């Protein structure tokens, strides 16, 4: 794809706004990549950039660097724009890109789709491909692209661990089978997961068991499908930019659906979304005709409701959580406040307390509601949902879900909390 479009390289000197600048350039239909400032001359040259943008950060002492555009341009052989530590807007970038550098704006959602389908076809040839469908936007877009590229050479596996939200498995199956004609294999594994999780209350152990069991089921399905040569993964651009990482210790063991199984030898990985930001993936999803409910779906963790149902996981508790969560999410959408939060969901706390219903004492669960606003999911602020809305939701949950007699709202930001409860 890179060589089909004029490319701009952003050299990131540890600035916080490199990705924001990349999004502005891409909004002008120009493909651009973010590379660390330490990228070798060969790596930069391999992209054959038409222009280079320097994005410096305060952390690297932007204020103390003297700027010499002529020297920079001579060093790179193409025009250089030094943004220091500012995010550039489209108005400033247009003359630089289109007049000074004569960059051709031809990187659009439609051209991306065409390129991606062609690339998958070229890579895969007549071999077989496997994909783990999670129901999220990334794997959904991958599935549709791969299916359009190689049709029945694609095996699409949906490992349903029984930790999905209300009606989600049915929706995923109906969209991909009925609407897109993809032969999605729905592997109903709820009993198997719950059995492994019996008696387990430690959050990290729960995550580990869910992740391992997921891979085991997926491997079995790969064998059934004749051990395909390629695995399609929904890796997106921020994962690539950030994979350099700081090597710090993760707070939680993240289990990503579609994580590479260790015991299957694939000839290679197909990662059609690896140059896209999340917003761009959503645009591609809509352009492909994927319904809004999936295209705009809020992030949902790989271990699913397993990290939102505190303590031991049982079908009974998960069903209670599914009902309460569905009521909460529907009410937020109905109130029109959906875009105020990046994630909003219910948690079944392990707590039970005394209440009263129809003059009779109850001893029932406490549900916590959480809604957060965040730009990078590394930090987040709780959303101040209107009290009236919270009151309506509380009444609705306690009247429709008899196992719940108390509803609380989580008013903690990240840090010190995390977004998920476990
Ligand atoms: P925390 O709870 O760490 O969550 O503040 C940050 C973001 O990551 C999501 N999350 C996960 N996503 N696999 C995933 O794919 C996981 O195991 C996982 N755990 C948390 C969480 O929903 C939030 O968006």
Coordinates of C-alpha atoms and ligand atoms in Angstrom, one line a residue:
X1 CA 0.0 0.0 0.0
X2 CA 2.8 2.4 0.9
X3 CA 4.2 2.6 -2.6
X4 CA 0.8 3.1 -4.2
X5 CA 0.4 6.5 -2.5
X6 CA 2.5 9.5 -1.8
X7 CA 3.7 9.2 1.7
X8 CA 4.6 11.7 4.5
X9 CA 6.8 10.6 7.4
X10 CA 6.4 12.1 10.8
X11 CA 9.5 11.8 12.9
X12 CA 8.4 11.5 16.5
X13 CA 10.9 13.0 19.0
X14 CA 8.8 11.8 22.0
X15 CA 6.0 14.2 21.4
X16 CA 2.5 13.5 22.7
X17 CA 0.9 14.9 19.6
X18 CA 2.5 12.9 16.8
X19 CA -0.6 10.7 16.3
X20 CA -2.8 13.8 16.3
X21 CA -0.7 15.3 13.5
X22 CA -0.8 12.0 11.6
X23 CA -4.6 12.1 11.8
X24 CA -4.7 15.7 10.5
X25 CA -2.5 14.7 7.5
X26 CA -4.6 11.6 6.8
X27 CA -7.8 13.7 7.0
X28 CA -6.3 15.5 3.9
X29 CA -6.3 12.1 2.2
X30 CA -2.5 11.8 2.4
X31 CA -1.0 8.6 3.7
X32 CA 1.5 9.2 6.5
X33 CA 3.5 7.1 8.9
X34 CA 4.9 7.9 12.4
X35 CA 8.4 6.8 12.9
X36 CA 10.6 7.2 16.0
X37 CA 13.2 10.0 15.6
X38 CA 15.9 7.3 15.9
X39 CA 14.6 5.5 12.7
X40 CA 17.5 4.7 10.4
X41 CA 18.0 6.6 7.2
X42 CA 17.3 3.3 5.3
X43 CA 14.0 2.8 7.1
X44 CA 12.9 6.3 6.2
X45 CA 14.2 5.9 2.6
X46 CA 12.3 2.7 2.2
X47 CA 9.0 4.6 2.5
X48 CA 10.1 7.0 -0.2
X49 CA 8.5 10.0 1.5
X50 CA 7.5 13.1 -0.4
X51 CA 7.8 15.1 2.8
X52 CA 9.0 14.9 6.4
X53 CA 7.4 16.4 9.4
X54 CA 9.3 16.7 12.7
X55 CA 7.2 16.6 15.8
X56 CA 9.3 17.4 18.8
X57 CA 8.2 17.1 22.4
X58 CA 8.9 19.1 25.5
X59 CA 10.3 16.0 27.0
X60 CA 13.2 16.1 24.5
X61 CA 13.8 19.8 25.0
X62 CA 12.0 21.3 22.0
X63 CA 12.6 24.7 23.4
X64 CA 16.4 24.2 23.3
X65 CA 16.7 22.8 19.7
X66 CA 17.6 25.5 17.1
X67 CA 15.8 24.9 13.8
X68 CA 17.4 24.9 10.4
X69 CA 14.9 23.8 7.7
X70 CA 17.5 24.1 4.9
X71 CA 19.9 21.8 6.7
X72 CA 17.1 19.3 7.5
X73 CA 15.9 19.3 3.9
X74 CA 19.4 18.7 2.6
X75 CA 19.8 15.8 5.1
X76 CA 16.6 14.1 4.1
X77 CA 16.5 15.0 0.4
X78 CA 12.9 16.1 0.7
X79 CA 11.2 19.2 2.2
X80 CA 11.0 19.2 6.0
X81 CA 8.4 20.9 8.2
X82 CA 9.4 21.4 11.8
X83 CA 6.3 21.6 14.0
X84 CA 8.3 21.8 17.2
X85 CA 5.8 20.6 19.9
X86 CA 2.6 21.9 18.3
X87 CA -0.1 19.8 16.6
X88 CA -0.5 21.3 13.2
X89 CA -3.9 22.1 11.7
X90 CA -5.1 21.3 8.2
X91 CA -4.8 25.0 7.2
X92 CA -1.1 25.1 7.9
X93 CA -0.4 21.7 6.4
X94 CA -2.2 22.2 3.1
X95 CA 0.3 24.7 1.5
X96 CA 3.3 22.7 2.7
X97 CA 1.9 19.3 1.4
X98 CA 0.2 20.4 -1.8
X99 CA 2.2 23.4 -2.9
X100 CA 5.7 23.0 -1.6
X101 CA 5.8 19.2 -1.8
X102 CA 3.3 18.5 -4.6
X103 CA 1.9 15.5 -2.6
X104 CA -1.1 13.8 -4.3
X105 CA -4.1 13.4 -2.0
X106 CA -5.4 10.0 -3.0
X107 CA -5.6 8.0 0.2
X108 CA -9.3 7.5 0.8
X109 CA -11.5 5.0 2.6
X110 CA -12.3 3.5 -0.8
X111 CA -8.7 3.3 -2.0
X112 CA -7.8 1.7 1.3
X113 CA -10.4 -1.0 0.8
X114 CA -9.3 -1.7 -2.7
X115 CA -5.6 -1.8 -1.7
X116 CA -6.4 -4.1 1.3
X117 CA -8.3 -6.6 -0.7
X118 CA -5.6 -6.7 -3.4
X119 CA -2.9 -7.1 -0.8
X120 CA -4.6 -9.9 1.0
X121 CA -5.2 -11.7 -2.4
X122 CA -1.6 -11.3 -3.4
X123 CA -0.2 -12.5 0.0
X124 CA -2.5 -15.5 0.4
X125 CA -2.8 -16.7 -3.2
X126 CA -4.8 -19.9 -3.2
X127 CA -3.9 -20.9 0.4
X128 CA -6.1 -21.0 3.4
X129 CA -6.7 -18.3 6.0
X130 CA -8.0 -18.4 9.5
X131 CA -9.5 -15.5 11.5
X132 CA -10.7 -15.2 15.0
X133 CA -13.9 -13.1 15.1
X134 CA -14.6 -11.3 18.4
X135 CA -17.6 -9.3 17.3
X136 CA -15.5 -6.1 17.7
X137 CA -15.0 -3.6 14.9
X138 CA -11.4 -4.6 14.1
X139 CA -12.0 -8.3 13.5
X140 CA -15.3 -7.6 11.8
X141 CA -13.6 -5.4 9.2
X142 CA -10.8 -8.0 8.8
X143 CA -13.4 -10.7 8.2
X144 CA -15.2 -8.7 5.5
X145 CA -12.0 -7.7 3.7
X146 CA -10.6 -11.2 3.8
X147 CA -13.8 -12.7 2.6
X148 CA -14.0 -10.2 -0.3
X149 CA -10.4 -11.0 -1.1
X150 CA -10.3 -14.8 -0.9
X151 CA -13.9 -16.0 -0.3
X152 CA -14.2 -19.5 0.8
X153 CA -10.4 -19.9 1.5
X154 CA -11.3 -18.0 4.7
X155 CA -12.3 -19.9 7.9
X156 CA -13.8 -17.5 10.3
X157 CA -14.1 -18.8 13.9
X158 CA -16.1 -17.1 16.7
X159 CA -15.1 -18.6 20.0
X160 CA -18.1 -17.8 22.2
X161 CA -16.8 -18.0 25.7
X162 CA -20.1 -17.3 27.3
X163 CA -18.8 -13.9 28.5
X164 CA -20.4 -11.8 25.8
X165 CA -23.0 -9.2 26.4
X166 CA -26.8 -9.7 26.0
X167 CA -27.7 -10.9 22.5
X168 CA -24.2 -10.3 21.1
X169 CA -23.4 -13.7 19.8
X170 CA -26.7 -13.9 17.9
X171 CA -26.1 -10.5 16.4
X172 CA -22.6 -11.4 15.3
X173 CA -23.8 -14.6 13.7
X174 CA -26.7 -13.0 11.9
X175 CA -24.7 -10.1 10.5
X176 CA -21.8 -12.1 9.2
X177 CA -23.7 -15.2 8.0
X178 CA -26.9 -13.7 6.7
X179 CA -25.8 -10.3 5.6
X180 CA -22.2 -11.0 4.4
X181 CA -22.6 -14.7 3.5
X182 CA -19.5 -15.6 5.5
X183 CA -19.4 -19.2 6.8
X184 CA -18.8 -18.1 10.4
X185 CA -18.2 -21.0 12.8
X186 CA -19.9 -20.2 16.1
X187 CA -18.1 -22.3 18.7
X188 CA -20.4 -22.3 21.8
X189 CA -17.9 -22.9 24.6
X190 CA -19.7 -21.4 27.6
X191 CA -19.8 -24.6 29.6
X192 CA -16.2 -25.4 28.9
X193 CA -15.0 -21.9 30.1
X194 CA -17.2 -21.9 33.2
X195 CA -16.0 -25.3 34.2
X196 CA -12.4 -24.1 34.0
X197 CA -13.3 -21.0 36.0
X198 CA -15.2 -22.8 38.8
X199 CA -14.0 -21.6 42.2
X200 CA -11.6 -19.1 40.7
X201 CA -11.8 -15.6 42.3
X202 CA -8.4 -14.1 41.7
X203 CA -8.7 -11.6 38.8
X204 CA -5.4 -12.4 37.2
X205 CA -6.1 -16.1 37.3
X206 CA -9.5 -15.6 35.8
X207 CA -7.9 -13.6 32.9
X208 CA -5.1 -16.2 32.4
X209 CA -7.6 -19.1 32.3
X210 CA -9.9 -17.3 29.9
X211 CA -6.9 -16.4 27.6
X212 CA -5.5 -19.9 27.6
X213 CA -8.7 -21.6 27.1
X214 CA -9.5 -19.2 24.2
X215 CA -6.3 -20.3 22.5
X216 CA -6.9 -23.9 23.1
X217 CA -10.4 -23.8 21.5
X218 CA -9.0 -21.8 18.7
X219 CA -6.2 -24.3 18.1
X220 CA -8.7 -27.1 17.9
X221 CA -10.7 -25.2 15.4
X222 CA -7.6 -24.5 13.3
X223 CA -6.9 -28.3 13.2
X224 CA -10.5 -28.9 12.1
X225 CA -10.1 -26.3 9.4
X226 CA -7.0 -28.2 8.1
X227 CA -4.3 -26.0 9.7
X228 CA -4.6 -22.9 7.5
X229 CA -1.4 -21.2 6.3
X230 CA -2.2 -17.6 7.3
X231 CA -3.7 -16.0 10.3
X232 CA -5.6 -12.7 9.9
X233 CA -5.2 -10.4 12.8
X234 CA -6.9 -7.0 13.6
X235 CA -3.7 -5.3 14.7
X236 CA -4.2 -1.5 14.4
X237 CA -1.7 1.4 14.0
X238 CA -1.5 2.5 17.6
X239 CA -0.5 -1.1 18.6
X240 CA 2.4 -0.8 16.1
X241 CA 3.5 2.7 17.1
X242 CA 3.3 1.8 20.7
X243 CA 4.7 -1.7 20.6
X244 CA 8.2 -0.2 21.0
X245 CA 6.7 0.6 24.5
X246 CA 8.7 1.5 27.5
X247 CA 9.0 -2.1 28.6
X248 CA 7.1 -1.3 31.8
X249 CA 5.2 -3.9 33.7
X250 CA 1.5 -4.1 32.5
X251 CA -1.1 -3.5 35.2
X252 CA -3.2 -6.3 33.9
X253 CA -2.5 -9.3 31.7
X254 CA -4.4 -8.2 28.6
X255 CA -5.9 -11.0 26.6
X256 CA -6.6 -10.0 23.1
X257 CA -9.0 -12.1 21.2
X258 CA -7.0 -13.4 18.2
X259 CA -3.7 -13.5 20.1
X260 CA -1.3 -15.6 18.2
X261 CA -1.6 -19.3 19.2
X262 CA 1.7 -20.7 20.1
X263 CA 1.3 -24.2 18.8
X264 CA 0.2 -23.6 15.3
X265 CA 2.8 -22.8 12.6
X266 CA 1.4 -20.2 10.3
X267 CA 3.3 -19.2 7.1
X268 CA 2.5 -15.7 8.0
X269 CA 0.2 -13.1 9.5
X270 CA -2.1 -10.9 7.5
X271 CA -2.7 -7.6 9.2
X272 CA -4.9 -5.5 6.9
X273 CA -5.5 -2.8 9.5
X274 CA -2.0 -2.2 10.7
X275 CA -1.8 1.3 9.2
X276 CA -5.2 2.5 10.5
X277 CA -6.2 4.4 13.5
X278 CA -9.4 3.3 15.3
X279 CA -11.5 6.1 13.8
X280 CA -10.3 5.1 10.3
X281 CA -11.2 1.4 11.0
X282 CA -14.7 2.6 11.9
X283 CA -15.0 4.6 8.7
X284 CA -13.9 1.5 6.7
X285 CA -16.5 -0.6 8.6
X286 CA -19.3 1.8 7.6
X287 CA -18.1 1.9 4.0
X288 CA -18.2 -1.9 3.9
X289 CA -21.8 -1.9 5.1
X290 CA -21.1 -3.2 8.6
X291 CA -24.0 -2.1 10.8
X292 CA -23.4 0.9 13.1
X293 CA -23.9 -1.3 16.2
X294 CA -20.7 -3.1 15.3
X295 CA -18.9 -0.3 13.5
X296 CA -19.2 2.1 16.4
X297 CA -19.1 -0.5 19.1
X298 CA -17.3 0.6 22.3
X299 CA -14.2 -1.3 23.2
X300 CA -15.0 -4.6 24.9
X301 CA -12.2 -6.5 26.6
X302 CA -11.1 -9.9 25.4
X303 CA -12.1 -11.6 28.7
X304 CA -15.5 -10.0 28.3
X305 CA -17.9 -9.9 31.2
X306 CA -15.3 -12.1 33.0
X307 CA -13.7 -8.9 34.3
X308 CA -17.0 -7.2 35.1
X309 CA -18.4 -9.9 37.2
X310 CA -16.5 -9.8 40.5
X311 CA -15.4 -13.0 42.1
X312 CA -16.4 -16.5 40.9
X313 CA -18.1 -16.6 37.5
X314 CA -21.3 -18.5 37.3
X315 CA -24.0 -18.6 34.6
X316 CA -26.5 -17.1 37.1
X317 CA -24.3 -14.1 37.9
X318 CA -23.4 -13.5 34.3
X319 CA -27.1 -13.6 33.3
X320 CA -27.9 -11.0 36.0
X321 CA -25.1 -8.8 34.7
X322 CA -26.1 -9.2 31.1
X323 CA -29.6 -7.9 32.0
X324 CA -28.5 -4.9 34.1
X325 CA -25.8 -4.0 31.5
X326 CA -28.3 -4.1 28.6
X327 CA -30.7 -1.8 30.5
X328 CA -27.9 0.7 31.3
X329 CA -26.5 0.8 27.8
X330 CA -29.9 1.1 26.1
X331 CA -30.8 4.0 28.5
X332 CA -27.6 5.9 27.7
X333 CA -28.2 5.5 23.9
X334 CA -31.8 6.6 24.3
X335 CA -30.8 9.7 26.3
X336 CA -28.5 10.8 23.4
X337 CA -25.5 10.9 25.7
X338 CA -23.7 8.0 24.0
X339 CA -20.9 10.1 22.7
X340 CA -20.1 11.6 26.1
X341 CA -18.5 8.4 27.1
X342 CA -16.0 6.1 25.4
X343 CA -17.0 3.2 27.5
X344 CA -20.0 2.6 29.7
X345 CA -21.1 -0.6 31.2
X346 CA -22.4 -2.4 34.3
X347 CA -20.4 -4.4 36.8
X348 CA -21.8 -7.1 39.0
X349 CA -20.0 -6.4 42.3
X350 CA -19.4 -9.3 44.6
X351 CA -21.4 -7.4 47.2
X352 CA -24.8 -8.4 48.5
X353 CA -26.8 -6.3 50.8
X354 CA -30.2 -6.0 52.6
X355 CA -33.1 -4.4 50.8
X356 CA -36.9 -4.4 50.8
X357 CA -39.3 -5.2 48.0
X358 CA -43.1 -5.5 48.4
X359 CA -42.7 -5.3 52.2
X360 CA -40.4 -8.3 52.2
X361 CA -36.7 -8.3 53.1
X362 CA -34.3 -9.0 50.3
X363 CA -30.7 -9.9 50.3
X364 CA -29.5 -9.2 46.8
X365 CA -26.6 -8.1 44.5
X366 CA -25.2 -4.6 44.1
X367 CA -24.7 -3.4 40.5
X368 CA -22.1 -0.7 39.8
X369 CA -22.5 1.5 36.7
X370 CA -19.3 2.9 35.1
X371 CA -19.0 5.5 32.3
X372 CA -15.6 6.9 31.3
X373 CA -14.2 9.5 28.9
X374 CA -10.7 8.9 27.6
X375 CA -8.5 9.6 24.6
X376 CA -6.0 6.8 25.0
X377 CA -7.4 4.5 27.7
X378 CA -4.2 5.0 29.7
X379 CA -6.0 7.6 31.8
X380 CA -9.7 8.2 32.0
X381 CA -12.2 10.5 33.8
X382 CA -15.6 9.3 35.0
X383 CA -18.5 10.9 33.1
X384 CA -20.9 13.0 35.1
X385 CA -24.1 11.4 33.8
X386 CA -27.2 13.4 34.9
X387 CA -28.7 12.3 38.2
X388 CA -32.2 12.0 36.6
X389 CA -30.9 9.5 34.1
X390 CA -29.1 7.5 36.8
X391 CA -32.3 7.5 38.8
X392 CA -34.3 6.1 35.9
X393 CA -31.7 3.4 35.2
X394 CA -31.5 2.4 38.9
X395 CA -35.3 2.0 39.0
X396 CA -35.4 0.1 35.8
X397 CA -32.6 -2.3 36.8
X398 CA -34.1 -3.0 40.3
X399 CA -37.6 -3.6 38.9
X400 CA -36.5 -5.8 35.9
X401 CA -33.7 -7.7 37.6
X402 CA -35.0 -9.1 40.9
X403 CA -31.6 -10.4 42.0
X404 CA -30.4 -6.8 42.2
X405 CA -31.6 -4.5 45.0
X406 CA -28.9 -1.8 45.0
X407 CA -27.3 0.3 42.2
X408 CA -24.3 2.5 42.7
X409 CA -22.4 4.8 40.3
X410 CA -18.6 4.6 40.0
X411 CA -17.1 8.1 40.5
X412 CA -13.5 7.2 40.2
X413 CA -11.1 8.2 37.4
X414 CA -8.1 6.3 36.1
X415 CA -5.7 6.5 38.0
X416 CA -6.2 5.5 40.7
X417 CA -8.8 3.1 39.4
X418 CA -8.6 1.2 36.2
X419 CA -11.5 1.3 33.7
X420 CA -12.4 -2.4 34.2
X421 CA -12.9 -3.6 37.7
X422 CA -10.7 -6.6 37.4
Ligands
LIG1 P1 -8.1 -0.9 32.2 O1 -9.1 -1.7 32.9 O2 -6.7 -1.5 32.2 O3 -8.6 -1.0 30.6 O4 -8.1 0.5 32.5 C1 -8.0 -0.1 29.6 C2 -8.7 -0.5 28.3 O5 -8.4 -1.8 27.9 C3 -9.5 -2.7 27.9 N1 -9.1 -4.0 28.4 C4 -8.8 -5.0 27.6 N2 -8.9 -5.2 26.2 N3 -8.2 -7.4 26.5 C5 -8.5 -6.4 25.7 O6 -8.6 -6.5 24.5 C6 -8.1 -7.3 27.8 O7 -7.7 -8.3 28.5 C7 -8.4 -6.1 28.4 N4 -8.5 -5.6 29.7 C8 -8.9 -4.3 29.6 C9 -10.6 -2.0 28.7 O8 -11.9 -2.4 28.3 C10 -10.3 -0.5 28.4 O9 -10.8 -0.2 27.2

